[in-house]
PDB file of C-alpha atoms in Angstrom:
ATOM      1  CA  UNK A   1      13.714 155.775-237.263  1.00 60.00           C
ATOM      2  CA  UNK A   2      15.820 157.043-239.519  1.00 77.00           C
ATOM      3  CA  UNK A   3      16.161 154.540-242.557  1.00 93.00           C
ATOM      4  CA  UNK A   4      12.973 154.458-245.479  1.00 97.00           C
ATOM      5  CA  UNK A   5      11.460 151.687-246.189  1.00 98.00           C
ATOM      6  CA  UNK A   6       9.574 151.112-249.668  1.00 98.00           C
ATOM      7  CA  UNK A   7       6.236 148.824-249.536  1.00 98.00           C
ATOM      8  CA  UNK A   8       3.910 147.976-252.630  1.00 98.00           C
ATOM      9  CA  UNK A   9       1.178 145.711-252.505  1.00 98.00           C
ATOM     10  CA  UNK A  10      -1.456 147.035-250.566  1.00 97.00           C
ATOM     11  CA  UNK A  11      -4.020 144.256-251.124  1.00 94.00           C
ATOM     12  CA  UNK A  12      -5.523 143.047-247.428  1.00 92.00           C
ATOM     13  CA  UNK A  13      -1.856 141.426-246.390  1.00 95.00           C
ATOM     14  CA  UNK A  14       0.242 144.452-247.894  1.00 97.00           C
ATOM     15  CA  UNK A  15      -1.701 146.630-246.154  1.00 97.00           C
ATOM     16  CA  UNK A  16      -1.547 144.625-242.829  1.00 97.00           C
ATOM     17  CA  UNK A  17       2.328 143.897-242.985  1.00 98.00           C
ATOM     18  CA  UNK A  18       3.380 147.752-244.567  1.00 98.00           C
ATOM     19  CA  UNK A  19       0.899 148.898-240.840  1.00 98.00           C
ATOM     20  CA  UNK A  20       3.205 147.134-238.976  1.00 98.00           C
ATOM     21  CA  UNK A  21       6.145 148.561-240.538  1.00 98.00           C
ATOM     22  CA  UNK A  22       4.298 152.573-240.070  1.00 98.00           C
ATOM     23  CA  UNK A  23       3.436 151.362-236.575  1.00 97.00           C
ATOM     24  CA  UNK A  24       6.942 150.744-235.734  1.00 97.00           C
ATOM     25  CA  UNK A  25       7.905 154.094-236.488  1.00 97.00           C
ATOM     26  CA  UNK A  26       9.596 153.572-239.774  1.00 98.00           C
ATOM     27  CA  UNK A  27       9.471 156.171-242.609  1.00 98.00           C
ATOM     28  CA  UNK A  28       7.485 153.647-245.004  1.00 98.00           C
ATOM     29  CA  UNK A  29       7.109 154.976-248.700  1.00 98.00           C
ATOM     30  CA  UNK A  30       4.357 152.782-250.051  1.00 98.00           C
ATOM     31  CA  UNK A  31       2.959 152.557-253.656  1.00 98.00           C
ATOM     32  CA  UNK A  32       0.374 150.708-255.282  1.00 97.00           C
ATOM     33  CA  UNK A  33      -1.837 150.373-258.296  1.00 94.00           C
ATOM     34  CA  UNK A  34      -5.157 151.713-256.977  1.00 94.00           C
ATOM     35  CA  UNK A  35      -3.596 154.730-255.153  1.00 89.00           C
ATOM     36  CA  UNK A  36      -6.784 154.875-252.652  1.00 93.00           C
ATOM     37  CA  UNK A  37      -5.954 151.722-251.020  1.00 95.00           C
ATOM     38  CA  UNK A  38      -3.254 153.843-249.226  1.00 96.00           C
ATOM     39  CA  UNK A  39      -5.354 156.313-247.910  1.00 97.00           C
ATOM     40  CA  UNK A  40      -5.016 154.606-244.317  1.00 96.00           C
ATOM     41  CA  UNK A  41      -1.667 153.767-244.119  1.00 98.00           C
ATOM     42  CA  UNK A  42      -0.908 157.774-245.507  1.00 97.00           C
ATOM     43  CA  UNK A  43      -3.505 158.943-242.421  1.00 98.00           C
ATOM     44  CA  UNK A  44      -1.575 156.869-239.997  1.00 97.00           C
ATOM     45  CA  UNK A  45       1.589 158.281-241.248  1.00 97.00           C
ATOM     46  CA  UNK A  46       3.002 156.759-244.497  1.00 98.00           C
ATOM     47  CA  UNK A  47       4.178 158.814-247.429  1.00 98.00           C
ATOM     48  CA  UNK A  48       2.802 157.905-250.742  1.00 98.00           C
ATOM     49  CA  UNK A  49       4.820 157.015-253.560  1.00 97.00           C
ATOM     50  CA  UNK A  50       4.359 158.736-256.687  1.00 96.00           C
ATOM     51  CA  UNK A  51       5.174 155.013-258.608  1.00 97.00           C
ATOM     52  CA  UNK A  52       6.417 151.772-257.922  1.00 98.00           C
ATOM     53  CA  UNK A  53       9.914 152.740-258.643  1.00 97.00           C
ATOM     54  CA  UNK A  54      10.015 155.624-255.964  1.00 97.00           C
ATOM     55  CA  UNK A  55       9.200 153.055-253.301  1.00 98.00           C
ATOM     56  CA  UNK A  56      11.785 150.550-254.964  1.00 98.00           C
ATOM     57  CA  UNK A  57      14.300 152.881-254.561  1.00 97.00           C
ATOM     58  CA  UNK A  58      14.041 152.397-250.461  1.00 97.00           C
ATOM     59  CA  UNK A  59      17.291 151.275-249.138  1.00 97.00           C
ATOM     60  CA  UNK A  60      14.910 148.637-248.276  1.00 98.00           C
ATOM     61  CA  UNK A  61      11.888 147.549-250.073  1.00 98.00           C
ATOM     62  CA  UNK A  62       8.974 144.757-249.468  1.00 98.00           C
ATOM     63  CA  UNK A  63       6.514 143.659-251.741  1.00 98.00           C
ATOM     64  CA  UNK A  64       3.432 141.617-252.004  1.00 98.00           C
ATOM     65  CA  UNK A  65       1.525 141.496-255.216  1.00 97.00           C
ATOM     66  CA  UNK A  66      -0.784 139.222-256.328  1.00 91.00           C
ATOM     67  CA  UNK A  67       0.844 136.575-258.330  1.00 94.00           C
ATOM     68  CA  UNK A  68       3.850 136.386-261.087  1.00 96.00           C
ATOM     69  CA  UNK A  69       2.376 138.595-263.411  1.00 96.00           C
ATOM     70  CA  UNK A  70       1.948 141.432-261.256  1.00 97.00           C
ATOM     71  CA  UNK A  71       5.209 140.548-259.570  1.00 98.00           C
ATOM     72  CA  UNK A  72       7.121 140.552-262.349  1.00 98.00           C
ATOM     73  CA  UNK A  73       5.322 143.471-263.832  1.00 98.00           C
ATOM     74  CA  UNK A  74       6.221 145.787-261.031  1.00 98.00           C
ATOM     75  CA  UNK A  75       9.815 144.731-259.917  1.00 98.00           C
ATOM     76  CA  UNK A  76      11.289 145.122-263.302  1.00 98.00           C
ATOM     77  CA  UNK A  77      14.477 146.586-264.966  1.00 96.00           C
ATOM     78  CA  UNK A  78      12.915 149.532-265.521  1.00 97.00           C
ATOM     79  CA  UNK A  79      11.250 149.978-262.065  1.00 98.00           C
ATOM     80  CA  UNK A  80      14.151 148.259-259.710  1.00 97.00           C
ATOM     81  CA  UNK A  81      16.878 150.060-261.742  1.00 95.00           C
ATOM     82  CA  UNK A  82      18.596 153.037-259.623  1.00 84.00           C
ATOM     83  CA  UNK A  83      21.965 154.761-258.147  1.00 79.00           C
ATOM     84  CA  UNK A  84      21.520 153.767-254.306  1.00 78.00           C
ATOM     85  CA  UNK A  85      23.936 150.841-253.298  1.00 83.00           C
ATOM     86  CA  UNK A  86      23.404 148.319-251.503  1.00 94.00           C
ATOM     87  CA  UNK A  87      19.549 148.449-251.734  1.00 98.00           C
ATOM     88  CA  UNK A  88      16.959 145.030-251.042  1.00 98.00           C
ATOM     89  CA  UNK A  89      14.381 143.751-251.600  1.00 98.00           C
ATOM     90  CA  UNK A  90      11.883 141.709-250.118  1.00 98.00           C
ATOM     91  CA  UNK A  91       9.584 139.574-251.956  1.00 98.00           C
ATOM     92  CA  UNK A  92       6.996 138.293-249.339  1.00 98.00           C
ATOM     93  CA  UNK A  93       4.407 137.584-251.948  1.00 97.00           C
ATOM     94  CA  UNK A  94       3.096 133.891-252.410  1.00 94.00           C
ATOM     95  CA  UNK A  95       4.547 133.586-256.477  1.00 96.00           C
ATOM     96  CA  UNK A  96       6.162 130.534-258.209  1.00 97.00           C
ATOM     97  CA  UNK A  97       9.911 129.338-257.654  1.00 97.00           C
ATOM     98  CA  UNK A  98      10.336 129.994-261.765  1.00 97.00           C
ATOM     99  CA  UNK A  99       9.386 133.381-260.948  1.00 98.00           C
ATOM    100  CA  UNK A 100      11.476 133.925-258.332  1.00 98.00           C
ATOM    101  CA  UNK A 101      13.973 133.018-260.203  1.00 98.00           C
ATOM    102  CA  UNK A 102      13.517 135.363-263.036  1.00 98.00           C
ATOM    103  CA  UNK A 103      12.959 138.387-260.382  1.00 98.00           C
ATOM    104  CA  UNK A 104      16.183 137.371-258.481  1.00 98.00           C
ATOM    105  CA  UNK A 105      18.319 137.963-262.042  1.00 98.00           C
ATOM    106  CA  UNK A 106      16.380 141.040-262.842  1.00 98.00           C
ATOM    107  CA  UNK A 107      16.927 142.598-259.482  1.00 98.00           C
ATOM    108  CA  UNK A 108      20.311 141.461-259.132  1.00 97.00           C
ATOM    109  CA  UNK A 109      21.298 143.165-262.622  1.00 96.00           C
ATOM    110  CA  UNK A 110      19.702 146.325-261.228  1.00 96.00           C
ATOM    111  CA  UNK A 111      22.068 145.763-258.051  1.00 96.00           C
ATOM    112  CA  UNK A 112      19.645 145.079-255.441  1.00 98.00           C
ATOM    113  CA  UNK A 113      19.981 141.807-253.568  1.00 98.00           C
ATOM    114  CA  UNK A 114      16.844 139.770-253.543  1.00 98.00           C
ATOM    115  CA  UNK A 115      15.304 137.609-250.821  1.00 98.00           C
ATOM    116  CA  UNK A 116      11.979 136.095-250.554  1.00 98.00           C
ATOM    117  CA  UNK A 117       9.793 136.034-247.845  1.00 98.00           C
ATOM    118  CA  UNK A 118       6.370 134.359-248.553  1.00 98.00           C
ATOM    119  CA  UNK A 119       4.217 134.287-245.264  1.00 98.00           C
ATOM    120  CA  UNK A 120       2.051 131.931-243.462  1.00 97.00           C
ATOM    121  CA  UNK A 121      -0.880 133.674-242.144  1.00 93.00           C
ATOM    122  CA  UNK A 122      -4.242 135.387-242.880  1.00 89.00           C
ATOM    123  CA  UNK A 123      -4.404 139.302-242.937  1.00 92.00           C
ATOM    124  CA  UNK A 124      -5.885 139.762-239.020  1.00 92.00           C
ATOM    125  CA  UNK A 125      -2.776 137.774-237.678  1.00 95.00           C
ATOM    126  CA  UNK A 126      -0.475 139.948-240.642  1.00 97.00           C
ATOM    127  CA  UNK A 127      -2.250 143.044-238.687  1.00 97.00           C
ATOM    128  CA  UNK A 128      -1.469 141.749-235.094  1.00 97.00           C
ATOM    129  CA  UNK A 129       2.454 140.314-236.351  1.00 98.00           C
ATOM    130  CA  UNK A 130       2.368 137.307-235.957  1.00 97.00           C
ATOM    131  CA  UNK A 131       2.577 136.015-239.179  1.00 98.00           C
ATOM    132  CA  UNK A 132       5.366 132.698-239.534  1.00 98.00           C
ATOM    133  CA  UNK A 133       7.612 134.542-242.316  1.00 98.00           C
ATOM    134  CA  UNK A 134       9.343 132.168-244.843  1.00 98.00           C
ATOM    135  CA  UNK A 135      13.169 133.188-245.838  1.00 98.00           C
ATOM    136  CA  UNK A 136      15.345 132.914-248.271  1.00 98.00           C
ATOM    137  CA  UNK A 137      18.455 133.917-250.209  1.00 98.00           C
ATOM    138  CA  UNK A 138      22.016 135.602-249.370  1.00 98.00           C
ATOM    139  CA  UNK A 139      22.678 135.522-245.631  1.00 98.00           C
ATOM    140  CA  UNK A 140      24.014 138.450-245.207  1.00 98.00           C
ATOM    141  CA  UNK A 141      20.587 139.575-247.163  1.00 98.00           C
ATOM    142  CA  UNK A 142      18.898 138.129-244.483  1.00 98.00           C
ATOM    143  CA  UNK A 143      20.704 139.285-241.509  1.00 98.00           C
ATOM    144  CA  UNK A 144      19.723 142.861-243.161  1.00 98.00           C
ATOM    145  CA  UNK A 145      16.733 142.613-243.071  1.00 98.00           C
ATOM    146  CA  UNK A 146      15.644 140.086-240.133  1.00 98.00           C
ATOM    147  CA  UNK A 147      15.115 143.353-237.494  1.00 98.00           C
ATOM    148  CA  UNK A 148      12.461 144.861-239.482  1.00 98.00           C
ATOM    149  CA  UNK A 149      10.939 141.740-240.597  1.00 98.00           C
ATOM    150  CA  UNK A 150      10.699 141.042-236.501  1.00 98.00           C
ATOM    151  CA  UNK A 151       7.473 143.702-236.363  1.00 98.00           C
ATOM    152  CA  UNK A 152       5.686 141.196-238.936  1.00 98.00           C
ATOM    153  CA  UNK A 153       5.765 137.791-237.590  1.00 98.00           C
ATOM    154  CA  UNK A 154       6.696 135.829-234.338  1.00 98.00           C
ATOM    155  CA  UNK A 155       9.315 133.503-236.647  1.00 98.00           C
ATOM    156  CA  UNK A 156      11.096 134.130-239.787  1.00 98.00           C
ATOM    157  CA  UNK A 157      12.514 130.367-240.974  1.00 98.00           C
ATOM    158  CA  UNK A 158      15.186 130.068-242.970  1.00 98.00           C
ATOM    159  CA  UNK A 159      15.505 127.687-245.829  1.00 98.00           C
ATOM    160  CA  UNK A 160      18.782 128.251-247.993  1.00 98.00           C
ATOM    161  CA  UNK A 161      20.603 130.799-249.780  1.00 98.00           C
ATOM    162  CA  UNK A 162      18.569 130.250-252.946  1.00 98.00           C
ATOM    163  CA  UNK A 163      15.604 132.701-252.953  1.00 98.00           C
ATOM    164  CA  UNK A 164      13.245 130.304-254.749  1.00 98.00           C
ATOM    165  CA  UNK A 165      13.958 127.211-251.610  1.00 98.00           C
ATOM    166  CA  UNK A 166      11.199 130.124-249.488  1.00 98.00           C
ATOM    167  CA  UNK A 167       8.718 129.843-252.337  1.00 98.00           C
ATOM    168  CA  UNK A 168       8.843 126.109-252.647  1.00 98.00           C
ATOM    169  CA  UNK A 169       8.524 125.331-249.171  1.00 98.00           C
ATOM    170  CA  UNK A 170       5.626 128.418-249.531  1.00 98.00           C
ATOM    171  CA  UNK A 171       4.024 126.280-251.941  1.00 98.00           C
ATOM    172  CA  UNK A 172       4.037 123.058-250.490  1.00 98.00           C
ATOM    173  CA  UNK A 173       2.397 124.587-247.154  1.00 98.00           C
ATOM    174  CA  UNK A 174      -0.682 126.087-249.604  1.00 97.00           C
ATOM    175  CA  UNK A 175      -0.671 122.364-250.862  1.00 98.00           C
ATOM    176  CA  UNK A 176      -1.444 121.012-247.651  1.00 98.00           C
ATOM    177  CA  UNK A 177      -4.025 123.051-246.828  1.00 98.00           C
ATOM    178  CA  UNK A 178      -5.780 122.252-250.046  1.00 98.00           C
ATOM    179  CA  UNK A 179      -5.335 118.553-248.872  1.00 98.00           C
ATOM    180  CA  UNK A 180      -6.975 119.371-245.269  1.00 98.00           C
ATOM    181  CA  UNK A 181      -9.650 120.948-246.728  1.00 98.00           C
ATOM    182  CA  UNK A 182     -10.681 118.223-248.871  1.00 98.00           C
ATOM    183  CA  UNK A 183     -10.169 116.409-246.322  1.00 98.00           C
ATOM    184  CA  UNK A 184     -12.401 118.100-243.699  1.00 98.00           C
ATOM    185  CA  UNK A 185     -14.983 118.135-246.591  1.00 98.00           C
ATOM    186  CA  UNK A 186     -15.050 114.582-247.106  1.00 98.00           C
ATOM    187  CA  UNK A 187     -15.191 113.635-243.326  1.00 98.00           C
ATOM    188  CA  UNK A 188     -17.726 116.394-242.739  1.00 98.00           C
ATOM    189  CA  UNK A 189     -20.042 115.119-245.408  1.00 98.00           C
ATOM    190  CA  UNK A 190     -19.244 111.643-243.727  1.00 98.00           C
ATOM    191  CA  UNK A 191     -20.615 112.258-240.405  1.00 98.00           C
ATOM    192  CA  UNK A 192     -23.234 114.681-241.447  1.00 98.00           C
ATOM    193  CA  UNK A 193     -24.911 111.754-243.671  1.00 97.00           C
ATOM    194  CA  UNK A 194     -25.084 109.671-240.398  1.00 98.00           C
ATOM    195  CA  UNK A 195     -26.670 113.101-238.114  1.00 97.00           C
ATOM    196  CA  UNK A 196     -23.725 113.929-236.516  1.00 98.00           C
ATOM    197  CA  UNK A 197     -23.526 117.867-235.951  1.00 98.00           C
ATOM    198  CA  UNK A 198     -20.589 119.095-237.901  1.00 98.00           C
ATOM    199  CA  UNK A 199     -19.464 121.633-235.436  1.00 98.00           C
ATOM    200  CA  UNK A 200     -18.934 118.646-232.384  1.00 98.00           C
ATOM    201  CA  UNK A 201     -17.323 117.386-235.143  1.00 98.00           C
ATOM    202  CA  UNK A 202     -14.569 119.848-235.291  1.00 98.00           C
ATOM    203  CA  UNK A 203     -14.827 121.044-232.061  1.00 97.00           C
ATOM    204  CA  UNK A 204     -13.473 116.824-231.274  1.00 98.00           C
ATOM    205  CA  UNK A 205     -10.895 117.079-234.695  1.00 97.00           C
ATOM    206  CA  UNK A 206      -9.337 120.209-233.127  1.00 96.00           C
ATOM    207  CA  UNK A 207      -8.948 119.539-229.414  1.00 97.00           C
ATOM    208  CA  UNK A 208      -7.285 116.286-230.212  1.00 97.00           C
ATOM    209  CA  UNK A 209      -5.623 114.634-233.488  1.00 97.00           C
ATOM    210  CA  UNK A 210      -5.556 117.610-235.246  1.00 96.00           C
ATOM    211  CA  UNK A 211      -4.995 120.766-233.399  1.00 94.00           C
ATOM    212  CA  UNK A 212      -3.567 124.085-234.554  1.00 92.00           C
ATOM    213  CA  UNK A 213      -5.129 126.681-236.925  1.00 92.00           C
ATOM    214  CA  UNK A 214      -6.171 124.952-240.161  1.00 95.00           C
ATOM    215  CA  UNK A 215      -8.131 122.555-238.391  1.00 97.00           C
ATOM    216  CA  UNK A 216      -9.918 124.505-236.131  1.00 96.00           C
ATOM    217  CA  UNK A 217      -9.831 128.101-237.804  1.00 95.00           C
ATOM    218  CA  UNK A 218     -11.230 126.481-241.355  1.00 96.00           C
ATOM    219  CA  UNK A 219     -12.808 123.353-239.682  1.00 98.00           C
ATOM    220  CA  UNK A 220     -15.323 125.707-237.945  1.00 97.00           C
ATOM    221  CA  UNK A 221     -15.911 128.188-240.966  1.00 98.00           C
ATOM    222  CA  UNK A 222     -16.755 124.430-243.215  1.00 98.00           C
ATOM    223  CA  UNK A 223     -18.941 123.494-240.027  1.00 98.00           C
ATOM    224  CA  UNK A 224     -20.767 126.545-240.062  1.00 98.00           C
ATOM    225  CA  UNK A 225     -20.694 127.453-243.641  1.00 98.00           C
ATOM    226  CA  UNK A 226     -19.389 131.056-242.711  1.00 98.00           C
ATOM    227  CA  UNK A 227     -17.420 131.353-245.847  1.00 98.00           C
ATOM    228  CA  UNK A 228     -17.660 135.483-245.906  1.00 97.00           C
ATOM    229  CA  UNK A 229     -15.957 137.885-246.222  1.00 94.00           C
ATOM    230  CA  UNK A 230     -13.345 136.094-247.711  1.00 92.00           C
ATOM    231  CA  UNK A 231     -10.231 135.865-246.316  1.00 87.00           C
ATOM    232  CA  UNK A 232      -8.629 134.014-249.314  1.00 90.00           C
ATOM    233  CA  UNK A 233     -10.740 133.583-252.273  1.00 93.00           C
ATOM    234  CA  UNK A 234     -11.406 130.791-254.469  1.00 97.00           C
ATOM    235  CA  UNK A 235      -9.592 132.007-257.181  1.00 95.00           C
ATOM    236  CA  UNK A 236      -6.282 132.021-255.059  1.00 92.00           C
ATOM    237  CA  UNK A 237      -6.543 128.561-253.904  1.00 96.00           C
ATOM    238  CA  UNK A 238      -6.428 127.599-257.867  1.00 96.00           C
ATOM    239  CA  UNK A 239      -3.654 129.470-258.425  1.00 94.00           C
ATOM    240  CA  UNK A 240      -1.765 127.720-255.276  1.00 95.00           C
ATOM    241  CA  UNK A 241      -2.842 124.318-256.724  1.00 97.00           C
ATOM    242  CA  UNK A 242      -1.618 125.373-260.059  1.00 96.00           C
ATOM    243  CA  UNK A 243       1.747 126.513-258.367  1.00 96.00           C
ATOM    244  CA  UNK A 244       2.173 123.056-256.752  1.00 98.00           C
ATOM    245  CA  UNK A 245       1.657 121.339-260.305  1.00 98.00           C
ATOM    246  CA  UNK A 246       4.258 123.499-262.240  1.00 97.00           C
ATOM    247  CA  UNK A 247       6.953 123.069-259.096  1.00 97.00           C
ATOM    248  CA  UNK A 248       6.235 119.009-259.450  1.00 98.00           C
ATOM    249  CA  UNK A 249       6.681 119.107-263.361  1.00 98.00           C
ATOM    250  CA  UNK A 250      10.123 120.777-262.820  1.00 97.00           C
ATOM    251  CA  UNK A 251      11.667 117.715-260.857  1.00 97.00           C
ATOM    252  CA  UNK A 252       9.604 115.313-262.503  1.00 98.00           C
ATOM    253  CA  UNK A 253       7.920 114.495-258.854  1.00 98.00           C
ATOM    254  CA  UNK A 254       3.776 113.016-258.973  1.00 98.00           C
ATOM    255  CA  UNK A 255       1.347 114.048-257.316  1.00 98.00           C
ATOM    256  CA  UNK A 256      -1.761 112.147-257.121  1.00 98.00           C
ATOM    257  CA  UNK A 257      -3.974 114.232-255.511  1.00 98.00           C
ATOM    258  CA  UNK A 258      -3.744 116.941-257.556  1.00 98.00           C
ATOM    259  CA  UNK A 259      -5.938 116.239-260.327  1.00 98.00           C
ATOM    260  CA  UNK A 260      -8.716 116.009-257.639  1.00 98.00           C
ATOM    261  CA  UNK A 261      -8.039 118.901-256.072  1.00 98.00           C
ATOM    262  CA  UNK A 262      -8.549 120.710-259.430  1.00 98.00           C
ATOM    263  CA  UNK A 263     -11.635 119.491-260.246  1.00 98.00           C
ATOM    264  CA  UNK A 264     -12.689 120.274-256.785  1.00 98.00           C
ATOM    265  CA  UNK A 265     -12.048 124.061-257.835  1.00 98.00           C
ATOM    266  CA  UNK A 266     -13.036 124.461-260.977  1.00 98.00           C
ATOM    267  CA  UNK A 267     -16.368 123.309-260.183  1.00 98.00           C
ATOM    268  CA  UNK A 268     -16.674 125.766-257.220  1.00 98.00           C
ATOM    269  CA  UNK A 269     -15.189 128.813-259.541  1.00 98.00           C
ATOM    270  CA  UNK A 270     -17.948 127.459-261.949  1.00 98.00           C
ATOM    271  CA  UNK A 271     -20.384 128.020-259.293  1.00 98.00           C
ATOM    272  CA  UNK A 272     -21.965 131.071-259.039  1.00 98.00           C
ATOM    273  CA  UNK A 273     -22.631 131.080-255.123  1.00 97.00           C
ATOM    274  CA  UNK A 274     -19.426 129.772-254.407  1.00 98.00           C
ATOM    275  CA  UNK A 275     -16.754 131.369-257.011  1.00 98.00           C
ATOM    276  CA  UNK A 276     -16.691 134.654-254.641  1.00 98.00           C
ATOM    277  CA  UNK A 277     -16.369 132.998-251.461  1.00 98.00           C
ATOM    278  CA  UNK A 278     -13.104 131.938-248.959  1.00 97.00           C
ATOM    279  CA  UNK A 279     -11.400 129.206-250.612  1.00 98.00           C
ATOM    280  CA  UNK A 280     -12.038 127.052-247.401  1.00 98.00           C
ATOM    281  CA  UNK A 281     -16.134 127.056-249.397  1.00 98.00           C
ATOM    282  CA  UNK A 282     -14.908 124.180-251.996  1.00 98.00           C
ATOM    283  CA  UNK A 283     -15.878 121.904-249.055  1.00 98.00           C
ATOM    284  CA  UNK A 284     -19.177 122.754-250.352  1.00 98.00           C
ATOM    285  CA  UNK A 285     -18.697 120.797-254.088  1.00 98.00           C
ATOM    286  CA  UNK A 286     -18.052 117.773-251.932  1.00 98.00           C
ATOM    287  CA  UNK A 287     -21.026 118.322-249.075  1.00 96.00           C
ATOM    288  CA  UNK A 288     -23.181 119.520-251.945  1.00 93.00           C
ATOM    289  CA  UNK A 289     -22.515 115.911-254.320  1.00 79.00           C
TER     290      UNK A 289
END
């Protein structure tokens, strides 16, 4: 296919989503810190990018990076700035609204439009596309770039013209989760203290009231304490929680549960044999107490 396409962010999802992109048959230019991590994607036909703002000079670009700092480090004035018209780029990383907000104007100065598209989805589904893939900003920004976003995910959902509406909705879903696993914790330690096997348990949570992939997919890892490899560390699921808080404070809105929730992972980042685990492994401050 004729048109290049600029990835950076090669972290487990980067690499996942920018294989998709190769595997399609695009000409993908990708770029990221550690050069090595491309070593794959450049065997299975990527070019590498000698820095971030070679790839960002892609008529079309996609990004996902870690968290605002390294967002905003890499797509900035310096790095986004350019002579091709009409360029994009896609922000699929999981970062706060604030941020997106302060990328949008720096990328929009540059004159590339901006549109986030935060993902719901673990890096094996990222690999096999079907990722749900959470848009917004401009819709004709959209429209641009729905067909190659199609190889990523079976859905792309729109929520508004606003770039940051993606991220909020982005957070919200990574609040939820933290909820359900609390949840699952609590209830697991619940039936456990009266003998109850943890994995009939589940197996009875996630063939009836509460079916679909949280459930069952992190129900069976708390079960079976099969917290590694990680597919989302600890430290991530802070930073979600933390995300969460700051988009409450900005409309004044409470959240009750949250304090909990924090407590629940600082003590399992405090824990040595849990702070390098999945994030679904803070079950284990409540099965533990």
């Amino acid at each position: 296919m004729s048109i290049t396409l600029g990835f950076l962010g090669l972290g487990n999802m980067g690499q996942a989503i920018a294989g998709r992109l190769v595997g399609a048959g695009y000409d993908v230019v990708v770029w990221n810190r550690s050069a090595g991590a491309a070593d794959e994607l450049v065997a299975a036909g990527a070019r590498l990018a000698a820095d971030a703002r070679e790839a960002l000079a892609a008529p079309v670009s996609f990004s996902m990076l870690a968290d605002d700092a390294a967002a905003e480090a890499v797509l900035s004035e310096a790095n986004l700035a350019g002579d091709g018209e009409g360029r994009i780029h896609v922000n699929m990383a999981s970062i706060s609204a604030a941020a997106a907000d302060r990328i949008q104007a720096v990328a929009e100065a540059a004159g590339v439009g901006y549109v986030s598209c935060p993902v719901l989805g673990r890096p094996n589904v990222a690999a096999e596309g079907k990722l749900n893939l959470l848009v917004a900003g401009a819709p004709e920004l959209c429209d641009a770039v729905a067909p190659y976003l199609e190889h990523c995910g079976v859905k792309q959902w729109r929520f508004g013209d606003t770039p940051r509406q993606a991220n909020a909705v982005k957070v919200a879903m990574n609040f939820t989760i933290l909820h359900a696993l609390q949840a699952m914790a609590e209830s697991i330690t619940l039936v456990e203290a009266h003998g109850v096997d943890a994995s009939d348990f589940i197996e009875l949570m996630s063939n009836s009231l509460f079916a679909g992939p949280v459930y069952a997919g992190y129900g069976s890892m708390i079960a079976e304490r099969r917290y590694s490899p990680p597919g989302f560390r600890m430290p991530l699921g802070l930073k979600d929680l933390g995300l969460a808080e700051e988009l409450a404070a900005e409309q004044d809105v409470e959240l009750p549960t949250a304090p909990i929730l924090r407590d629940r992972f600082e003590r399992a980042l405090a824990d040595s044999e849990l702070a390098d685990l999945d994030w679904s492994a803070v079950a284990e401050v409540t099965r533990r107490r």
